[in-house]
Amino acid sequence: MPVSNAVPVASPTSESRTGLLTQFVASNPQYYQNAFAKIGAHTGWVWCFNWVAFLLGPIWYGMRGLWKWGLPFTIMETFAIVQIVRGLWGDLSREAVSRIADIENTLELRQRQLAAAIEKNSDKVEVIKNWIVVLQGEIDKIRQDIIVQQESAIWITLSGVLLLLAIKTAQGAYANRILEQRFSEWLSDRAINAGMTITAVVTSVIFVLFIYSIGILHYGFGGAGIDFNHFPTDSAYRIQAIAWIVLFFDWLTESSSGVFYFISYAIRTCLDYLELLFVQTPWLIVAGFIILLTGLTAGWRGALFAAASLTFMGVFEFWEKAMTTLALLGTAACISISIGIPLGVFCARRERFYNVIRPIMDFMQTMPSFVFMIPVIALFSVGKPAAIVITMIFGGTPVVRLTVLGMRGVPDSIREAAIAYGASKWYLLTKVDLPLAAPSIFAGINQTIMLSLAMVVVASLIGAKGLGEDVLEALQYANVGQGILAGFAILFCAMILNRIIQGERKR
């Protein structure tokens, strides 16, 4: 076989490291080349000081795009500068002088009272004299404190100077090392911001100087006539917004009363069936069903735990309330899951729709549950349907999020293979996507049930019965024993449900 004597063709021209470094740093590349080489030649700490970073401080870090370091340094430098300004020009005794003025006004009032008491030969003369002596002593004490504060100005200034030098030294000492790490990351990922653009420089200068100015004016010169403690607004805005919200809910209640009645009726129907199943069914049947279901999913240990927990509820007379709680929880969880899983499947393949839904779910999870009560009560009145709606709002989002996560985690290669063998969309969903996403979906169901159970106490505030009512009464009357026993009952309900869901998930 003939041997080829052809010379290997050189690879396409690539940028040298020096060229890349020049592109990255944009200024003084020779200095940074030497600094980075010095840092790279040592495995441990090496002294490599950057005087520009020392002088500019957080401005240097900001214009390099290193805001993770620039923001803390901005705060620390601002504090040090404020200390210097307070020591040199600040009115350290402003608050003390204000206190003296208030006390002097009170003292003047007491002196008038003393004169009137002497004139009337009142028996309160000695008492008022004692008050006057105490007030005068307080004024003398504050004046001594003013002298001490004024004498400490030099030490405040000195501490600010030393702190500023220490911060700037740290900025100069770490600057090259931090920038070298960013350069290494930039070499492997050009999407990383290299910094040193006109926008970055202008933004850094304006932001840092703005923070310095506000800090100096507020802490050093008492705001210079500007009140920085209160946002410049008018209470009329808040009053008008409240009026608009009230009008909106009044209109919504009047125009959509039929819709909310239908929703309440549907929730009440589902709740009635579950209460019939859990509350009105003989306890032996319900207990046997729960123990058997726990044993089938979580094993004999889970069944023993379920039996012991149910025994605890029965012995301490929590059985009926626990079953009422499970009925409320079951209604909220069933509706949440029946809506959440299809919604998660739909969102998993439609990114734009999920981008619309995600902020709504963030709002549902972060808004305090007590805030949700106000509009829900306005629309559904007080009672179990309103409690179920609040529970659904608080606990319904995890099943959607984790369903989306599970569906998106299905490997594309498996889906493509199923499609190549002629799988229909329904077959692909039911035989490929859902089985592979099942662990994540079961985790979402578990989280939804746990969060729903955590709402039982809050739901009892608006008319929901169950174990939450016992906890609420214990809080109202400081009944420690009742509260702890009811809390354990809620805990055991949660653990039984968790065993069932986790066991099914593992199985």
Tab-separated table of N, CA, C and O in Angstrom, residues 118-220:
chain	number	residue	atom	x	y	z
A	118	ILE	N	-47.086	76.336	93.731
A	118	ILE	CA	-46.658	77.173	94.856
A	118	ILE	C	-47.697	78.254	95.139
A	118	ILE	O	-48.010	78.574	96.292
A	119	GLU	N	-48.231	78.801	94.046
A	119	GLU	CA	-49.228	79.863	94.214
A	119	GLU	C	-50.477	79.329	94.908
A	119	GLU	O	-51.080	80.036	95.756
A	120	LYS	N	-50.854	78.097	94.600
A	120	LYS	CA	-52.061	77.511	95.191
A	120	LYS	C	-51.767	76.753	96.478
A	120	LYS	O	-52.676	76.168	97.079
A	121	ASN	N	-50.462	76.757	96.871
A	121	ASN	CA	-50.051	76.036	98.081
A	121	ASN	C	-50.472	74.560	98.004
A	121	ASN	O	-51.019	73.985	98.946
A	122	SER	N	-50.197	73.933	96.827
A	122	SER	CA	-50.598	72.554	96.592
A	122	SER	C	-49.636	71.593	97.275
A	122	SER	O	-48.454	71.919	97.535
A	123	ASP	N	-50.127	70.382	97.562
A	123	ASP	CA	-49.280	69.360	98.180
A	123	ASP	C	-48.396	68.636	97.157
A	123	ASP	O	-47.634	67.737	97.528
A	124	LYS	N	-48.483	69.014	95.878
A	124	LYS	CA	-47.665	68.387	94.832
A	124	LYS	C	-46.386	69.163	94.536
A	124	LYS	O	-45.694	68.863	93.576
A	125	VAL	N	-46.082	70.165	95.356
A	125	VAL	CA	-44.902	71.004	95.088
A	125	VAL	C	-43.632	70.173	95.116
A	125	VAL	O	-42.779	70.269	94.218
A	126	GLU	N	-43.475	69.335	96.130
A	126	GLU	CA	-42.247	68.534	96.250
A	126	GLU	C	-42.130	67.522	95.108
A	126	GLU	O	-41.031	67.268	94.602
A	127	VAL	N	-43.271	66.976	94.719
A	127	VAL	CA	-43.234	66.005	93.616
A	127	VAL	C	-42.767	66.667	92.327
A	127	VAL	O	-41.918	66.147	91.591
A	128	ILE	N	-43.303	67.858	92.057
A	128	ILE	CA	-42.910	68.564	90.835
A	128	ILE	C	-41.449	68.987	90.907
A	128	ILE	O	-40.727	68.945	89.900
A	129	LYS	N	-40.989	69.391	92.085
A	129	LYS	CA	-39.571	69.741	92.235
A	129	LYS	C	-38.674	68.543	91.935
A	129	LYS	O	-37.621	68.679	91.296
A	130	ASN	N	-39.096	67.378	92.395
A	130	ASN	CA	-38.314	66.163	92.105
A	130	ASN	C	-38.282	65.892	90.597
A	130	ASN	O	-37.244	65.502	90.043
A	131	TRP	N	-39.410	66.102	89.922
A	131	TRP	CA	-39.447	65.928	88.467
A	131	TRP	C	-38.456	66.884	87.793
A	131	TRP	O	-37.736	66.503	86.877
A	132	ILE	N	-38.449	68.124	88.264
A	132	ILE	CA	-37.557	69.128	87.663
A	132	ILE	C	-36.102	68.737	87.874
A	132	ILE	O	-35.260	68.865	86.969
A	133	VAL	N	-35.783	68.236	89.067
A	133	VAL	CA	-34.398	67.817	89.341
A	133	VAL	C	-33.993	66.668	88.429
A	133	VAL	O	-32.877	66.641	87.884
A	134	VAL	N	-34.897	65.720	88.243
A	134	VAL	CA	-34.592	64.580	87.363
A	134	VAL	C	-34.368	65.040	85.932
A	134	VAL	O	-33.422	64.603	85.250
A	135	LEU	N	-35.215	65.961	85.457
A	135	LEU	CA	-35.067	66.459	84.083
A	135	LEU	C	-33.765	67.232	83.913
A	135	LEU	O	-33.073	67.085	82.900
A	136	GLN	N	-33.416	68.041	84.890
A	136	GLN	CA	-32.151	68.780	84.798
A	136	GLN	C	-30.953	67.828	84.817
A	136	GLN	O	-29.968	68.042	84.105
A	137	GLY	N	-31.047	66.784	85.640
A	137	GLY	CA	-29.972	65.790	85.649
A	137	GLY	C	-29.846	65.061	84.313
A	137	GLY	O	-28.733	64.772	83.850
A	138	GLU	N	-30.987	64.791	83.681
A	138	GLU	CA	-30.963	64.146	82.378
A	138	GLU	C	-30.315	65.057	81.337
A	138	GLU	O	-29.525	64.597	80.488
A	139	ILE	N	-30.607	66.353	81.403
A	139	ILE	CA	-29.988	67.297	80.466
A	139	ILE	C	-28.485	67.353	80.673
A	139	ILE	O	-27.698	67.351	79.714
A	140	ASP	N	-28.041	67.386	81.925
A	140	ASP	CA	-26.599	67.416	82.210
A	140	ASP	C	-25.911	66.148	81.699
A	140	ASP	O	-24.797	66.211	81.150
A	141	LYS	N	-26.570	65.018	81.857
A	141	LYS	CA	-25.990	63.759	81.388
A	141	LYS	C	-25.853	63.751	79.867
A	141	LYS	O	-24.826	63.319	79.322
A	142	ILE	N	-26.875	64.259	79.159
A	142	ILE	CA	-26.822	64.287	77.698
A	142	ILE	C	-25.732	65.242	77.226
A	142	ILE	O	-25.022	64.969	76.245
A	143	ARG	N	-25.551	66.372	77.921
A	143	ARG	CA	-24.496	67.320	77.543
A	143	ARG	C	-23.117	66.698	77.717
A	143	ARG	O	-22.203	66.945	76.924
A	144	GLN	N	-22.951	65.891	78.751
A	144	GLN	CA	-21.681	65.172	78.906
A	144	GLN	C	-21.480	64.169	77.771
A	144	GLN	O	-20.366	64.023	77.258
A	145	ASP	N	-22.559	63.519	77.372
A	145	ASP	CA	-22.460	62.598	76.241
A	145	ASP	C	-22.091	63.335	74.959
A	145	ASP	O	-21.334	62.814	74.127
A	146	ILE	N	-22.593	64.566	74.792
A	146	ILE	CA	-22.253	65.361	73.606
A	146	ILE	C	-20.760	65.656	73.575
A	146	ILE	O	-20.105	65.573	72.522
A	147	ILE	N	-20.200	65.978	74.721
A	147	ILE	CA	-18.756	66.258	74.779
A	147	ILE	C	-17.959	65.012	74.396
A	147	ILE	O	-16.984	65.077	73.626
A	148	VAL	N	-18.390	63.850	74.903
A	148	VAL	CA	-17.708	62.594	74.573
A	148	VAL	C	-17.825	62.297	73.081
A	148	VAL	O	-16.846	61.891	72.434
A	149	GLN	N	-19.001	62.522	72.506
A	149	GLN	CA	-19.197	62.272	71.082
A	149	GLN	C	-18.332	63.190	70.228
A	149	GLN	O	-17.758	62.765	69.225
A	150	GLN	N	-18.240	64.450	70.612
A	150	GLN	CA	-17.408	65.376	69.851
A	150	GLN	C	-15.932	65.011	69.938
A	150	GLN	O	-15.180	65.168	68.966
A	151	GLU	N	-15.515	64.531	71.114
A	151	GLU	CA	-14.114	64.119	71.255
A	151	GLU	C	-13.801	62.839	70.487
A	151	GLU	O	-12.649	62.589	70.126
A	152	SER	N	-14.840	62.033	70.225
A	152	SER	CA	-14.610	60.775	69.500
A	152	SER	C	-14.586	60.963	67.993
A	152	SER	O	-14.389	59.992	67.258
A	153	ALA	N	-14.796	62.188	67.503
A	153	ALA	CA	-14.832	62.427	66.060
A	153	ALA	C	-13.520	62.027	65.393
A	153	ALA	O	-13.513	61.434	64.311
A	154	ILE	N	-12.405	62.336	66.050
A	154	ILE	CA	-11.111	62.018	65.447
A	154	ILE	C	-10.915	60.514	65.318
A	154	ILE	O	-10.356	60.009	64.331
A	155	TRP	N	-11.424	59.766	66.302
A	155	TRP	CA	-11.284	58.311	66.251
A	155	TRP	C	-12.204	57.701	65.201
A	155	TRP	O	-11.841	56.702	64.557
A	156	ILE	N	-13.374	58.299	65.019
A	156	ILE	CA	-14.261	57.829	63.951
A	156	ILE	C	-13.617	58.055	62.597
A	156	ILE	O	-13.644	57.178	61.717
A	157	THR	N	-13.009	59.244	62.425
A	157	THR	CA	-12.327	59.534	61.163
A	157	THR	C	-11.170	58.574	60.936
A	157	THR	O	-10.994	58.035	59.825
A	158	LEU	N	-10.386	58.345	61.965
A	158	LEU	CA	-9.238	57.459	61.829
A	158	LEU	C	-9.664	56.031	61.520
A	158	LEU	O	-9.055	55.364	60.663
A	159	SER	N	-10.712	55.557	62.171
A	159	SER	CA	-11.188	54.196	61.888
A	159	SER	C	-11.696	54.092	60.459
A	159	SER	O	-11.482	53.077	59.789
A	160	GLY	N	-12.355	55.153	59.958
A	160	GLY	CA	-12.812	55.134	58.573
A	160	GLY	C	-11.658	55.116	57.588
A	160	GLY	O	-11.710	54.398	56.577
A	161	VAL	N	-10.603	55.880	57.869
A	161	VAL	CA	-9.431	55.893	56.980
A	161	VAL	C	-8.757	54.531	56.957
A	161	VAL	O	-8.413	53.993	55.883
A	162	LEU	N	-8.566	53.938	58.137
A	162	LEU	CA	-7.920	52.626	58.198
A	162	LEU	C	-8.774	51.557	57.502
A	162	LEU	O	-8.239	50.700	56.783
A	163	LEU	N	-10.086	51.628	57.713
A	163	LEU	CA	-10.971	50.656	57.061
A	163	LEU	C	-10.941	50.825	55.548
A	163	LEU	O	-10.896	49.833	54.799
A	164	LEU	N	-10.950	52.078	55.073
A	164	LEU	CA	-10.904	52.328	53.635
A	164	LEU	C	-9.608	51.810	53.028
A	164	LEU	O	-9.608	51.201	51.950
A	165	LEU	N	-8.484	52.039	53.708
A	165	LEU	CA	-7.198	51.530	53.200
A	165	LEU	C	-7.188	49.998	53.176
A	165	LEU	O	-6.666	49.395	52.229
A	166	ALA	N	-7.757	49.374	54.201
A	166	ALA	CA	-7.789	47.913	54.235
A	166	ALA	C	-8.644	47.360	53.094
A	166	ALA	O	-8.265	46.383	52.429
A	167	ILE	N	-9.804	47.994	52.861
A	167	ILE	CA	-10.685	47.532	51.780
A	167	ILE	C	-10.016	47.706	50.432
A	167	ILE	O	-10.040	46.805	49.582
A	168	LYS	N	-9.394	48.866	50.219
A	168	LYS	CA	-8.741	49.113	48.933
A	168	LYS	C	-7.545	48.187	48.725
A	168	LYS	O	-7.271	47.739	47.613
A	169	THR	N	-6.833	47.886	49.805
A	169	THR	CA	-5.716	46.941	49.686
A	169	THR	C	-6.223	45.558	49.284
A	169	THR	O	-5.632	44.889	48.436
A	170	ALA	N	-7.315	45.137	49.883
A	170	ALA	CA	-7.892	43.850	49.504
A	170	ALA	C	-8.351	43.857	48.050
A	170	ALA	O	-8.159	42.879	47.317
A	171	GLN	N	-8.930	44.974	47.598
A	171	GLN	CA	-9.370	45.058	46.212
A	171	GLN	C	-8.187	44.979	45.258
A	171	GLN	O	-8.240	44.295	44.224
A	172	GLY	N	-7.107	45.674	45.578
A	172	GLY	CA	-5.938	45.615	44.710
A	172	GLY	C	-5.253	44.269	44.734
A	172	GLY	O	-4.734	43.798	43.709
A	173	ALA	N	-5.258	43.595	45.890
A	173	ALA	CA	-4.563	42.307	46.010
A	173	ALA	C	-5.314	41.188	45.310
A	173	ALA	O	-4.701	40.253	44.774
A	174	TYR	N	-6.631	41.242	45.308
A	174	TYR	CA	-7.418	40.163	44.725
A	174	TYR	C	-7.830	40.422	43.278
A	174	TYR	O	-8.344	39.519	42.614
A	175	ALA	N	-7.645	41.626	42.788
A	175	ALA	CA	-8.178	41.997	41.479
A	175	ALA	C	-7.645	41.105	40.361
A	175	ALA	O	-8.418	40.544	39.566
A	176	ASN	N	-6.326	40.953	40.265
A	176	ASN	CA	-5.746	40.172	39.157
A	176	ASN	C	-6.136	38.701	39.242
A	176	ASN	O	-6.396	38.059	38.215
A	177	ARG	N	-6.176	38.165	40.443
A	177	ARG	CA	-6.557	36.757	40.592
A	177	ARG	C	-8.013	36.537	40.158
A	177	ARG	O	-8.323	35.563	39.467
A	178	ILE	N	-8.894	37.440	40.571
A	178	ILE	CA	-10.301	37.311	40.185
A	178	ILE	C	-10.459	37.473	38.682
A	178	ILE	O	-11.203	36.729	38.031
A	179	LEU	N	-9.733	38.438	38.093
A	179	LEU	CA	-9.844	38.657	36.650
A	179	LEU	C	-9.248	37.490	35.870
A	179	LEU	O	-9.750	37.132	34.797
A	180	GLU	N	-8.211	36.861	36.407
A	180	GLU	CA	-7.619	35.698	35.735
A	180	GLU	C	-8.589	34.527	35.724
A	180	GLU	O	-8.695	33.803	34.728
A	181	GLN	N	-9.333	34.332	36.809
A	181	GLN	CA	-10.357	33.292	36.825
A	181	GLN	C	-11.463	33.583	35.821
A	181	GLN	O	-11.930	32.685	35.117
A	182	ARG	N	-11.873	34.845	35.722
A	182	ARG	CA	-12.889	35.207	34.743
A	182	ARG	C	-12.366	34.992	33.314
A	182	ARG	O	-13.119	34.546	32.437
A	183	PHE	N	-11.091	35.269	33.086
A	183	PHE	CA	-10.513	35.052	31.755
A	183	PHE	C	-10.510	33.571	31.382
A	183	PHE	O	-10.825	33.197	30.249
A	184	SER	N	-10.190	32.711	32.340
A	184	SER	CA	-10.212	31.273	32.080
A	184	SER	C	-11.623	30.805	31.752
A	184	SER	O	-11.825	29.977	30.849
A	185	GLU	N	-12.617	31.322	32.473
A	185	GLU	CA	-14.002	30.968	32.174
A	185	GLU	C	-14.419	31.507	30.803
A	185	GLU	O	-15.127	30.850	30.047
A	186	TRP	N	-13.938	32.697	30.459
A	186	TRP	CA	-14.297	33.313	29.184
A	186	TRP	C	-13.720	32.537	28.011
A	186	TRP	O	-14.319	32.454	26.941
A	187	LEU	N	-12.525	31.944	28.195
A	187	LEU	CA	-11.910	31.155	27.123
A	187	LEU	C	-12.766	29.948	26.750
A	187	LEU	O	-12.813	29.542	25.582
A	188	SER	N	-13.442	29.380	27.733
A	188	SER	CA	-14.267	28.203	27.458
A	188	SER	C	-15.713	28.551	27.134
A	188	SER	O	-16.431	27.731	26.566
A	189	ASP	N	-16.139	29.753	27.474
A	189	ASP	CA	-17.515	30.152	27.210
A	189	ASP	C	-17.528	31.635	26.877
A	189	ASP	O	-17.468	32.490	27.760
A	190	ARG	N	-17.624	31.947	25.584
A	190	ARG	CA	-17.571	33.345	25.154
A	190	ARG	C	-18.847	34.108	25.486
A	190	ARG	O	-18.923	35.313	25.268
A	191	ALA	N	-19.869	33.391	25.958
A	191	ALA	CA	-21.095	34.086	26.359
A	191	ALA	C	-20.897	34.882	27.643
A	191	ALA	O	-21.693	35.759	27.966
A	192	ILE	N	-19.819	34.576	28.378
A	192	ILE	CA	-19.528	35.300	29.613
A	192	ILE	C	-19.123	36.724	29.269
A	192	ILE	O	-18.351	36.966	28.338
A	193	ASN	N	-19.634	37.663	30.034
A	193	ASN	CA	-19.341	39.074	29.786
A	193	ASN	C	-17.893	39.380	30.124
A	193	ASN	O	-17.443	39.167	31.245
A	194	ALA	N	-17.149	39.881	29.130
A	194	ALA	CA	-15.739	40.211	29.358
A	194	ALA	C	-15.575	41.567	30.023
A	194	ALA	O	-14.511	41.883	30.554
A	195	GLY	N	-16.594	42.386	30.005
A	195	GLY	CA	-16.515	43.697	30.625
A	195	GLY	C	-15.777	44.694	29.750
A	195	GLY	O	-15.472	44.445	28.578
A	196	MET	N	-15.481	45.843	30.303
A	196	MET	CA	-14.713	46.907	29.648
A	196	MET	C	-15.386	47.410	28.373
A	196	MET	O	-14.724	47.789	27.415
A	197	THR	N	-16.684	47.403	28.350
A	197	THR	CA	-17.409	48.084	27.289
A	197	THR	C	-17.765	49.484	27.782
A	197	THR	O	-17.691	49.780	28.983
A	198	ILE	N	-18.118	50.356	26.838
A	198	ILE	CA	-18.472	51.720	27.233
A	198	ILE	C	-19.663	51.707	28.195
A	198	ILE	O	-19.699	52.434	29.193
A	199	THR	N	-20.635	50.845	27.901
A	199	THR	CA	-21.811	50.746	28.775
A	199	THR	C	-21.430	50.310	30.179
A	199	THR	O	-21.916	50.853	31.177
A	200	ALA	N	-20.528	49.298	30.261
A	200	ALA	CA	-20.111	48.798	31.573
A	200	ALA	C	-19.363	49.868	32.354
A	200	ALA	O	-19.571	50.026	33.569
A	201	VAL	N	-18.499	50.607	31.686
A	201	VAL	CA	-17.721	51.651	32.372
A	201	VAL	C	-18.637	52.757	32.882
A	201	VAL	O	-18.557	53.175	34.043
A	202	VAL	N	-19.521	53.248	32.013
A	202	VAL	CA	-20.425	54.339	32.409
A	202	VAL	C	-21.350	53.889	33.534
A	202	VAL	O	-21.563	54.613	34.522
A	203	THR	N	-21.895	52.675	33.402
A	203	THR	CA	-22.791	52.164	34.443
A	203	THR	C	-22.082	52.041	35.779
A	203	THR	O	-22.618	52.417	36.826
A	204	SER	N	-20.860	51.536	35.751
A	204	SER	CA	-20.112	51.356	36.991
A	204	SER	C	-19.805	52.687	37.659
A	204	SER	O	-20.002	52.853	38.872
A	205	VAL	N	-19.357	53.660	36.871
A	205	VAL	CA	-19.012	54.967	37.446
A	205	VAL	C	-20.245	55.635	38.038
A	205	VAL	O	-20.228	56.127	39.181
A	206	ILE	N	-21.331	55.656	37.269
A	206	ILE	CA	-22.542	56.336	37.744
A	206	ILE	C	-23.098	55.655	38.987
A	206	ILE	O	-23.468	56.318	39.967
A	207	PHE	N	-23.159	54.311	38.978
A	207	PHE	CA	-23.749	53.602	40.114
A	207	PHE	C	-22.935	53.819	41.387
A	207	PHE	O	-23.482	54.158	42.442
A	208	VAL	N	-21.623	53.633	41.300
A	208	VAL	CA	-20.789	53.742	42.510
A	208	VAL	C	-20.803	55.162	43.050
A	208	VAL	O	-20.957	55.384	44.266
A	209	LEU	N	-20.671	56.159	42.171
A	209	LEU	CA	-20.688	57.546	42.640
A	209	LEU	C	-22.053	57.921	43.215
A	209	LEU	O	-22.140	58.699	44.178
A	210	PHE	N	-23.111	57.364	42.648
A	210	PHE	CA	-24.450	57.618	43.179
A	210	PHE	C	-24.574	57.075	44.602
A	210	PHE	O	-25.086	57.754	45.505
A	211	ILE	N	-24.098	55.842	44.819
A	211	ILE	CA	-24.162	55.251	46.161
A	211	ILE	C	-23.313	56.053	47.136
A	211	ILE	O	-23.736	56.336	48.275
A	212	TYR	N	-22.108	56.455	46.701
A	212	TYR	CA	-21.261	57.267	47.571
A	212	TYR	C	-21.970	58.566	47.960
A	212	TYR	O	-21.978	58.972	49.129
A	213	SER	N	-22.572	59.229	46.977
A	213	SER	CA	-23.182	60.540	47.216
A	213	SER	C	-24.347	60.442	48.199
A	213	SER	O	-24.431	61.237	49.149
A	214	ILE	N	-25.218	59.465	47.961
A	214	ILE	CA	-26.371	59.323	48.859
A	214	ILE	C	-25.910	58.976	50.266
A	214	ILE	O	-26.426	59.510	51.262
A	215	GLY	N	-24.946	58.062	50.381
A	215	GLY	CA	-24.451	57.681	51.698
A	215	GLY	C	-23.823	58.850	52.436
A	215	GLY	O	-24.056	59.055	53.638
A	216	ILE	N	-23.035	59.652	51.721
A	216	ILE	CA	-22.374	60.795	52.359
A	216	ILE	C	-23.397	61.844	52.779
A	216	ILE	O	-23.347	62.385	53.891
A	217	LEU	N	-24.363	62.140	51.883
A	217	LEU	CA	-25.373	63.144	52.217
A	217	LEU	C	-26.226	62.713	53.408
A	217	LEU	O	-26.498	63.509	54.310
A	218	HIS	N	-26.621	61.431	53.402
A	218	HIS	CA	-27.547	60.976	54.449
A	218	HIS	C	-26.866	60.827	55.797
A	218	HIS	O	-27.358	61.335	56.816
A	219	TYR	N	-25.743	60.130	55.820
A	219	TYR	CA	-25.095	59.824	57.091
A	219	TYR	C	-24.125	60.915	57.540
A	219	TYR	O	-23.907	61.097	58.736
A	220	GLY	N	-23.525	61.645	56.589
A	220	GLY	CA	-22.549	62.657	56.958
A	220	GLY	C	-23.131	64.027	57.175
A	220	GLY	O	-22.708	64.757	58.074
